[in-house]
Short mmCIF file of C-alpha atoms in Angstrom, two decimals:
data_model
loop_
_atom_site.label_atom_id
_atom_site.label_comp_id
_atom_site.label_asym_id
_atom_site.label_seq_id
_atom_site.Cartn_x
_atom_site.Cartn_y
_atom_site.Cartn_z
CA MET B 1 -4.20 13.18 17.10
CA ILE B 2 -3.76 15.25 13.92
CA LYS B 3 -1.69 13.36 11.40
CA LYS B 4 1.17 15.28 9.80
CA TYR B 5 1.30 12.99 6.77
CA HIS B 6 -0.07 9.90 5.10
CA THR B 7 2.24 6.94 4.54
CA GLU B 8 1.79 5.51 1.05
CA VAL B 9 3.46 2.16 0.37
CA GLY B 10 4.04 0.67 -3.08
CA HIS B 11 6.24 -1.93 -4.76
CA PHE B 12 6.87 -3.58 -8.10
CA GLN B 13 8.61 -6.81 -9.16
CA ILE B 14 9.89 -8.57 -12.26
CA ASN B 15 11.10 -12.17 -12.05
CA HIS B 16 14.41 -13.59 -13.25
CA GLU B 17 14.08 -14.17 -17.00
CA ARG B 18 13.59 -17.94 -16.77
CA GLU B 19 11.48 -18.11 -13.63
CA ARG B 20 7.73 -18.08 -13.03
CA ILE B 21 8.09 -17.29 -9.33
CA CYS B 22 9.99 -14.41 -7.76
CA GLY B 23 12.88 -15.05 -5.38
CA ASP B 24 12.25 -11.68 -3.70
CA VAL B 25 9.39 -11.24 -1.22
CA PHE B 26 7.78 -7.93 -0.23
CA LEU B 27 5.38 -7.72 2.71
CA SER B 28 3.69 -4.70 4.27
CA LYS B 29 1.19 -4.23 7.07
CA ARG B 30 -0.67 -1.27 8.50
CA ILE B 31 -1.44 -1.47 12.23
CA PRO B 32 -4.24 1.10 12.77
CA GLU B 33 -4.49 0.68 16.55
CA GLU B 34 -0.81 1.64 16.91
CA ASN B 35 -0.58 4.09 14.02
CA ARG B 36 2.26 2.03 12.56
CA VAL B 37 3.25 0.85 9.10
CA LEU B 38 5.69 -2.01 8.55
CA CYS B 39 7.44 -2.97 5.30
CA VAL B 40 9.80 -5.86 4.67
CA LEU B 41 11.79 -6.78 1.55
CA SER B 42 13.72 -10.06 1.54
CA ASP B 43 15.92 -11.39 -1.26
CA GLY B 44 16.47 -15.15 -1.27
CA MET B 45 19.82 -16.40 -2.57
CA GLY B 46 19.61 -17.32 -6.23
CA HIS B 47 16.20 -17.35 -7.90
CA GLY B 48 13.12 -19.49 -8.36
CA VAL B 49 11.22 -21.60 -5.84
CA ARG B 50 14.12 -22.18 -3.43
CA ALA B 51 14.90 -18.46 -3.24
CA ASN B 52 11.21 -17.67 -2.75
CA VAL B 53 10.91 -20.12 0.17
CA LEU B 54 13.94 -18.63 1.91
CA ALA B 55 12.78 -15.05 1.29
CA THR B 56 9.25 -15.87 2.47
CA LEU B 57 10.62 -17.38 5.70
CA THR B 58 12.81 -14.35 6.31
CA ALA B 59 10.14 -11.77 5.47
CA THR B 60 7.50 -13.50 7.59
CA ILE B 61 9.76 -13.78 10.65
CA SER B 62 10.85 -10.15 10.19
CA LEU B 63 7.29 -8.85 9.94
CA ASN B 64 5.86 -10.90 12.81
CA PHE B 65 8.61 -10.06 15.29
CA SER B 66 8.64 -6.39 14.23
CA ILE B 67 4.94 -6.21 15.09
CA GLU B 68 5.91 -7.20 18.64
CA HIS B 69 8.27 -4.20 18.99
CA LYS B 70 11.40 -6.33 19.26
CA ASP B 71 14.58 -4.38 19.90
CA PRO B 72 16.67 -4.22 16.66
CA ASN B 73 19.50 -6.19 18.28
CA ALA B 74 17.12 -8.89 19.55
CA LEU B 75 15.25 -8.94 16.24
CA ALA B 76 18.49 -9.31 14.29
CA SER B 77 19.58 -12.14 16.58
CA ILE B 78 16.30 -14.04 16.06
CA ILE B 79 16.44 -13.66 12.27
CA MET B 80 20.11 -14.56 11.98
CA LYS B 81 19.66 -17.70 14.09
CA ALA B 82 16.68 -18.75 11.96
CA LEU B 83 18.45 -18.23 8.62
CA PRO B 84 20.55 -21.06 7.20
CA VAL B 85 24.12 -20.09 6.30
CA CYS B 86 25.99 -20.96 3.12
CA SER B 87 28.78 -23.35 4.17
CA GLU B 88 31.25 -21.94 1.60
CA ARG B 89 30.58 -18.20 1.61
CA LYS B 90 29.49 -17.97 5.26
CA ILE B 91 26.57 -15.69 4.41
CA SER B 92 22.84 -16.07 4.97
CA TYR B 93 20.66 -17.56 2.29
CA ALA B 94 18.46 -14.45 2.37
CA THR B 95 18.87 -10.71 2.91
CA TYR B 96 16.32 -8.30 4.31
CA THR B 97 15.29 -4.68 4.84
CA ILE B 98 12.77 -3.88 7.60
CA ILE B 99 11.15 -0.45 7.76
CA ASP B 100 9.11 0.40 10.88
CA ILE B 101 7.15 3.66 10.66
CA SER B 102 5.52 4.99 13.82
CA ILE B 103 3.17 7.85 13.00
CA GLU B 104 2.39 8.18 16.71
CA THR B 105 5.99 8.99 17.64
CA ASP B 106 6.90 10.53 14.28
CA ALA B 107 9.82 8.17 13.75
CA VAL B 108 11.15 5.77 11.11
CA SER B 109 13.49 2.90 11.96
CA ILE B 110 15.31 0.85 9.31
CA LEU B 111 17.08 -2.45 9.94
CA GLU B 112 19.02 -3.75 6.94
CA TYR B 113 21.06 -6.83 6.21
CA ASP B 114 23.05 -7.09 2.97
CA ASN B 115 20.51 -5.40 0.69
CA PRO B 116 21.57 -2.28 -1.27
CA GLN B 117 21.61 0.62 1.17
CA THR B 118 18.18 2.22 1.46
CA LEU B 119 17.77 5.65 -0.15
CA ILE B 120 15.96 8.49 1.58
CA LEU B 121 14.92 11.36 -0.65
CA ARG B 122 13.80 14.65 0.89
CA GLY B 123 12.05 16.19 -2.08
CA ASN B 124 14.59 15.41 -4.77
CA ARG B 125 17.64 15.69 -2.48
CA ILE B 126 19.37 12.77 -0.81
CA TYR B 127 19.03 12.70 2.96
CA GLU B 128 21.71 10.63 4.67
CA PRO B 129 20.85 9.48 8.22
CA GLU B 130 23.53 8.10 10.48
CA TRP B 131 23.87 4.34 10.03
CA THR B 132 25.26 2.20 12.84
CA HIS B 133 26.25 -1.46 12.86
CA VAL B 134 24.01 -3.79 14.84
CA LYS B 135 25.46 -6.26 17.30
CA TYR B 136 23.52 -9.43 17.93
CA LYS B 137 24.01 -12.48 20.07
CA GLY B 138 26.03 -14.87 17.98
CA ASP B 139 29.50 -15.96 16.97
CA VAL B 140 31.87 -12.97 17.19
CA ASN B 141 33.58 -14.32 14.06
CA ASP B 142 30.33 -14.29 12.10
CA LYS B 143 31.09 -12.39 8.89
CA ARG B 144 27.46 -11.29 8.65
CA ILE B 145 27.85 -8.82 11.52
CA MET B 146 29.53 -6.19 9.32
CA ASN B 147 26.62 -6.24 6.84
CA LEU B 148 23.94 -5.65 9.48
CA LYS B 149 23.07 -2.01 10.17
CA LYS B 150 20.30 0.28 11.29
CA CYS B 151 19.28 3.93 11.21
CA SER B 152 16.39 6.11 12.34
CA PHE B 153 15.07 9.54 11.37
CA THR B 154 12.06 11.84 11.58
CA PRO B 155 10.15 11.94 8.29
CA GLN B 156 8.84 15.08 6.61
CA ILE B 157 6.13 15.72 4.02
CA GLU B 158 7.38 14.70 0.53
CA ASP B 159 10.05 12.36 1.90
CA ARG B 160 10.46 9.05 0.06
CA ILE B 161 12.15 5.84 1.18
CA ILE B 162 13.40 3.70 -1.71
CA PHE B 163 14.68 0.19 -1.03
CA CYS B 164 15.44 -2.65 -3.42
CA SER B 165 17.02 -6.05 -3.99
CA ASP B 166 20.50 -6.23 -5.46
CA GLY B 167 19.06 -7.22 -8.83
CA ILE B 168 18.33 -3.50 -9.27
CA THR B 169 21.79 -2.12 -8.49
CA GLN B 170 23.56 -4.98 -10.32
CA SER B 171 21.37 -4.72 -13.42
CA GLY B 172 23.27 -4.26 -16.66
CA LEU B 173 26.31 -6.11 -15.34
CA GLY B 174 28.35 -7.29 -18.34
CA THR B 175 26.20 -5.58 -20.98
CA ASP B 176 27.20 -2.81 -23.38
CA GLU B 177 24.50 -0.42 -22.19
CA GLY B 178 26.85 1.97 -20.38
CA VAL B 179 26.53 0.08 -17.09
CA THR B 180 29.09 -2.68 -17.65
CA MET B 181 29.94 -2.78 -13.95
CA GLY B 182 26.29 -2.73 -12.94
CA TRP B 183 23.83 0.16 -12.58
CA GLY B 184 24.94 0.91 -9.03
CA ARG B 185 23.56 3.06 -6.21
CA ASN B 186 24.65 6.40 -7.71
CA ASN B 187 22.78 5.77 -10.96
CA LEU B 188 19.73 4.66 -8.97
CA ILE B 189 19.87 7.94 -7.04
CA LYS B 190 20.23 9.95 -10.25
CA PHE B 191 17.32 8.12 -11.90
CA THR B 192 14.91 8.53 -8.97
CA ARG B 193 15.77 12.21 -8.64
CA GLU B 194 15.05 12.73 -12.34
CA MET B 195 11.70 10.95 -11.99
CA ILE B 196 10.70 13.13 -9.04
CA GLU B 197 11.83 16.33 -10.76
CA ALA B 198 9.73 15.41 -13.80
CA THR B 199 6.73 14.21 -11.76
CA PRO B 200 6.90 15.70 -8.23
CA TYR B 201 3.83 13.84 -6.95
CA ILE B 202 4.51 10.46 -8.55
CA SER B 203 2.93 7.68 -6.51
CA ALA B 204 4.92 5.10 -4.57
CA THR B 205 3.84 2.27 -6.87
CA ASP B 206 4.54 4.20 -10.07
CA LEU B 207 8.03 5.18 -8.92
CA ALA B 208 8.80 1.59 -7.90
CA GLU B 209 7.58 0.37 -11.28
CA ARG B 210 9.76 2.84 -13.19
CA VAL B 211 12.84 1.84 -11.22
CA VAL B 212 12.26 -1.88 -11.85
CA LYS B 213 11.51 -1.40 -15.55
CA ARG B 214 14.66 0.70 -15.98
CA ALA B 215 16.68 -2.07 -14.32
CA ALA B 216 15.08 -4.59 -16.70
CA ALA B 217 16.08 -2.36 -19.61
CA ASN B 218 19.66 -2.36 -18.29
CA ASP B 219 19.53 -6.16 -18.57
CA LEU B 220 18.25 -5.88 -22.16
CA TYR B 221 14.80 -6.97 -20.91
CA ALA B 222 16.15 -10.39 -19.86
CA PRO B 223 16.73 -9.91 -16.10
CA LYS B 224 19.64 -11.93 -14.73
CA ASP B 225 18.18 -11.67 -11.22
CA ASP B 226 14.85 -10.96 -9.57
CA LEU B 227 14.09 -7.23 -9.61
CA THR B 228 12.14 -5.67 -6.72
CA CYS B 229 11.76 -2.09 -5.56
CA GLY B 230 9.70 -0.81 -2.63
CA VAL B 231 8.81 2.84 -2.03
CA VAL B 232 7.35 4.63 0.98
CA TYR B 233 5.98 8.11 0.23
CA PHE B 234 5.07 10.58 3.00
CA ARG B 235 2.45 13.05 1.76
CA LYS B 236 -0.81 14.76 2.57
CA ALA B 237 -3.73 12.36 2.84
CA ARG B 238 -6.45 12.06 0.17
CA LYS B 239 -9.93 11.47 1.60
CA THR B 240 -13.22 10.07 0.30
CA ILE B 241 -16.62 9.57 1.93
CA LEU B 242 -19.08 6.94 0.71
CA CYS B 243 -22.69 7.26 1.92
CA THR B 244 -25.06 4.34 1.53
CA GLY B 245 -28.38 3.41 3.06
CA PRO B 246 -30.97 5.61 4.78
CA PRO B 247 -30.54 6.37 8.51
CA PHE B 248 -32.47 4.11 10.88
CA ASN B 249 -34.30 7.13 12.29
CA PRO B 250 -35.72 9.52 9.61
CA GLU B 251 -35.11 12.38 12.04
CA LYS B 252 -31.40 11.86 11.38
CA ASP B 253 -31.74 12.50 7.64
CA ASN B 254 -30.64 16.14 7.93
CA GLU B 255 -27.61 15.24 10.08
CA PHE B 256 -26.76 12.46 7.63
CA ALA B 257 -26.77 14.91 4.72
CA SER B 258 -24.86 17.55 6.70
CA ILE B 259 -22.00 15.15 7.39
CA LEU B 260 -21.71 14.56 3.67
CA ARG B 261 -21.93 18.26 2.79
CA SER B 262 -19.23 19.31 5.27
CA PHE B 263 -16.79 16.53 4.34
CA ASN B 264 -13.49 17.78 2.92
CA GLY B 265 -12.71 15.32 0.14
CA LYS B 266 -14.29 13.23 -2.63
CA LYS B 267 -17.95 12.27 -2.15
CA ILE B 268 -19.82 9.14 -3.28
CA VAL B 269 -23.52 8.45 -2.73
CA SER B 270 -24.64 4.87 -3.32
CA GLY B 271 -28.28 3.82 -3.25
CA ALA B 272 -31.54 5.18 -4.70
CA THR B 273 -33.17 5.95 -1.34
CA THR B 274 -29.92 7.45 -0.05
CA THR B 275 -29.74 9.68 -3.13
CA GLU B 276 -33.33 10.86 -2.57
CA ILE B 277 -32.56 11.78 1.05
CA ILE B 278 -29.36 13.69 0.15
CA ALA B 279 -31.07 15.51 -2.72
CA ARG B 280 -34.02 16.49 -0.54
CA GLU B 281 -31.99 17.62 2.47
CA LEU B 282 -29.39 19.52 0.45
CA LYS B 283 -31.98 20.82 -2.05
CA ARG B 284 -30.11 19.41 -5.03
CA THR B 285 -31.42 18.04 -8.31
CA VAL B 286 -30.53 14.59 -9.63
CA LYS B 287 -30.01 13.86 -13.33
CA ASP B 288 -29.72 10.37 -14.77
CA GLU B 289 -26.72 9.61 -16.97
CA GLU B 290 -26.28 7.16 -19.83
CA ARG B 291 -25.84 3.52 -18.96
CA THR B 292 -22.16 2.53 -19.16
CA ASP B 293 -22.34 -0.97 -17.62
CA LEU B 294 -25.07 -3.33 -18.82
CA THR B 295 -24.86 -5.33 -15.57
CA LEU B 296 -25.72 -2.34 -13.35
CA PRO B 297 -28.23 0.51 -13.15
CA PRO B 298 -26.80 3.77 -14.55
CA SER B 299 -25.14 6.37 -12.35
CA SER B 300 -26.59 9.85 -11.78
CA LYS B 301 -25.34 13.41 -11.46
CA MET B 302 -25.77 15.70 -8.44
CA ASP B 303 -24.10 19.05 -7.81
CA GLY B 304 -21.33 18.81 -5.22
CA ILE B 305 -21.18 14.98 -5.36
CA ASP B 306 -18.42 13.27 -7.31
CA LEU B 307 -20.34 10.05 -8.00
CA VAL B 308 -23.96 8.91 -7.51
CA THR B 309 -24.81 5.22 -8.05
CA GLU B 310 -27.24 2.46 -7.21
CA GLY B 311 -26.54 0.71 -3.90
CA VAL B 312 -26.26 -3.01 -3.15
CA LEU B 313 -25.64 -4.34 -6.66
CA THR B 314 -23.00 -1.70 -7.42
CA LEU B 315 -21.15 -2.08 -4.10
CA SER B 316 -21.21 -5.87 -4.52
CA LYS B 317 -19.45 -5.48 -7.86
CA VAL B 318 -17.00 -2.99 -6.33
CA THR B 319 -16.06 -5.57 -3.69
CA TYR B 320 -15.72 -8.27 -6.35
CA LEU B 321 -13.47 -6.09 -8.54
CA LEU B 322 -11.24 -5.09 -5.62
CA ASN B 323 -10.81 -8.73 -4.59
CA SER B 324 -10.04 -9.86 -8.13
CA ILE B 325 -7.22 -7.39 -8.87
CA HIS B 326 -3.84 -9.09 -8.69
CA HIS B 327 -1.70 -7.44 -6.02
CA THR B 328 1.13 -6.49 -8.39
CA SER B 329 -0.93 -5.60 -11.45
CA LYS B 330 -2.63 -2.43 -12.53
CA MET B 331 -6.36 -2.44 -13.10
CA HIS B 332 -7.65 -0.63 -16.15
CA PHE B 333 -11.08 0.57 -15.10
CA GLY B 334 -13.99 1.06 -17.44
CA LYS B 335 -16.65 3.76 -17.32
CA GLY B 336 -19.23 1.80 -15.34
CA PRO B 337 -20.32 3.00 -11.87
CA ALA B 338 -18.57 0.16 -10.00
CA ASP B 339 -15.34 0.78 -11.91
CA GLN B 340 -15.51 4.48 -11.08
CA ILE B 341 -16.05 3.79 -7.37
CA CYS B 342 -13.03 1.44 -7.41
CA LYS B 343 -10.90 4.11 -9.04
CA LEU B 344 -11.90 6.74 -6.48
CA LEU B 345 -11.33 4.40 -3.53
CA LEU B 346 -7.92 3.21 -4.75
CA ASP B 347 -6.84 6.83 -5.29
CA THR B 348 -7.80 7.54 -1.66
CA ASP B 349 -5.90 7.08 1.60
CA GLU B 350 -8.59 7.66 4.23
CA ILE B 351 -12.05 6.28 3.45
CA TYR B 352 -15.09 7.20 5.54
CA LEU B 353 -18.12 4.95 5.20
CA LEU B 354 -21.36 6.61 6.36
CA VAL B 355 -23.86 3.76 6.56
CA GLY B 356 -27.57 4.06 7.21
CA THR B 357 -28.99 1.10 9.12
CA LYS B 358 -32.63 1.19 8.07
CA ILE B 359 -33.50 -2.15 6.51
CA ASN B 360 -34.31 -2.02 2.82
CA GLU B 361 -37.21 -4.44 2.49
CA THR B 362 -36.29 -5.12 -1.15
CA ASN B 363 -32.92 -6.61 -0.21
CA HIS B 364 -33.73 -8.06 3.22
CA ASP B 365 -34.27 -11.74 3.84
CA PRO B 366 -36.58 -12.00 6.91
CA SER B 367 -35.04 -15.39 7.77
CA LEU B 368 -31.65 -13.75 8.48
CA PRO B 369 -30.83 -12.15 11.83
CA VAL B 370 -30.41 -8.37 11.83
CA GLU B 371 -26.60 -8.46 12.10
CA LEU B 372 -26.40 -10.33 8.81
CA GLU B 373 -28.54 -7.85 6.91
CA ILE B 374 -27.18 -7.53 3.39
CA ARG B 375 -25.90 -3.95 3.49
CA LYS B 376 -23.95 -4.40 6.73
CA ASN B 377 -22.44 -7.65 5.51
CA LEU B 378 -21.43 -5.99 2.25
CA ILE B 379 -19.82 -3.05 4.07
CA GLN B 380 -17.82 -5.46 6.22
CA ARG B 381 -16.49 -7.28 3.16
CA LEU B 382 -15.66 -3.98 1.43
CA THR B 383 -13.86 -2.73 4.55
CA LYS B 384 -11.86 -5.95 4.80
CA VAL B 385 -10.50 -5.82 1.26
CA LEU B 386 -9.74 -2.08 1.43
CA SER B 387 -7.88 -2.28 4.73
CA GLU B 388 -6.12 -5.64 4.39
CA LYS B 389 -5.31 -5.84 0.69
CA TYR B 390 -4.86 -2.15 -0.13
CA MET B 391 -3.83 -0.82 3.30
CA LYS B 392 -6.49 1.89 3.27
CA GLU B 393 -7.52 3.57 6.50
CA VAL B 394 -11.24 2.86 6.74
CA THR B 395 -13.61 4.43 9.27
CA ILE B 396 -17.26 3.35 9.52
CA GLN B 397 -20.05 5.42 11.06
CA TYR B 398 -23.48 3.79 11.35
CA MET B 399 -26.63 5.91 11.62
#
């Protein structure tokens, strides 16, 4: 199947001014075997620990049952029955937005309860799908029914889905910053359109961050509610190949190098022996560069290759750095080879790992079974963090 687009997901949060924990919860999951992406944003009533517990419960239920392809009506019924209801206001203690993206069927479904209505931008123009109210099995007098709705549409390249907690649209309420009645949906639309006009290819995370920080500014940088924005961006995929380790059979060296040469995207070669093979087969010269990280061997330069580094030590540090980055923070990378690999991989959507399986006697412990050989184990850990934490699409080819 040829993919029409890549689905980039990003979000950003700022807590209520007096809280150390956010009462909004954002969850996302990529399901490679089904070509699906799921996103959930839940806003717990109030703020702090209690709100976080309620939002976590709601978001977790929403995500887990969405994975099972529950019908929107059945899904809504399950969530509504699970959520406690305020005895005075007769509303749930948490709201939610569930976005289910099926790349296989080229369809997006949104189920929303009491959050600000999701925005869909087609380029910098608002696209308004048809929203319908969802009926679920419950008390016909339940006031929550009117706030539960769904829509579906077919996404296009450069579409963006922007969804948020009500702390965003209500920001500025009661201040003298020109938004006395709250920022509102129309101002949110205007702001996001201006951002996209100024920076047409702004990333999902950067756009979410700008929305949240503008809302915080509306509140004079003392947010009166938790502020969360999620963004889904449909765009062309960015690709990177990382080659490491010599092929098990030396007769495959030429094929190994040819795969790298013909790859359409960024190219990383990691490992001294791997570099020698690529340079020999592609008839390229290798030049050493200055050392920029005292903990690692220096990187090298080769025509047609974006980055050339040492192998096991560098990839071990890459895995460590990727695991240590806080999910909602931005990492400021240095000039070292591991930092540069991290930067390339995080700027990539589809990562291809071309891994040679010949054992490097320098790094191999003879007491370990073959399947636990250092390079393979390292690649598995790198794949895990890239796919699970950063939702990258990772493909491994062993040679």
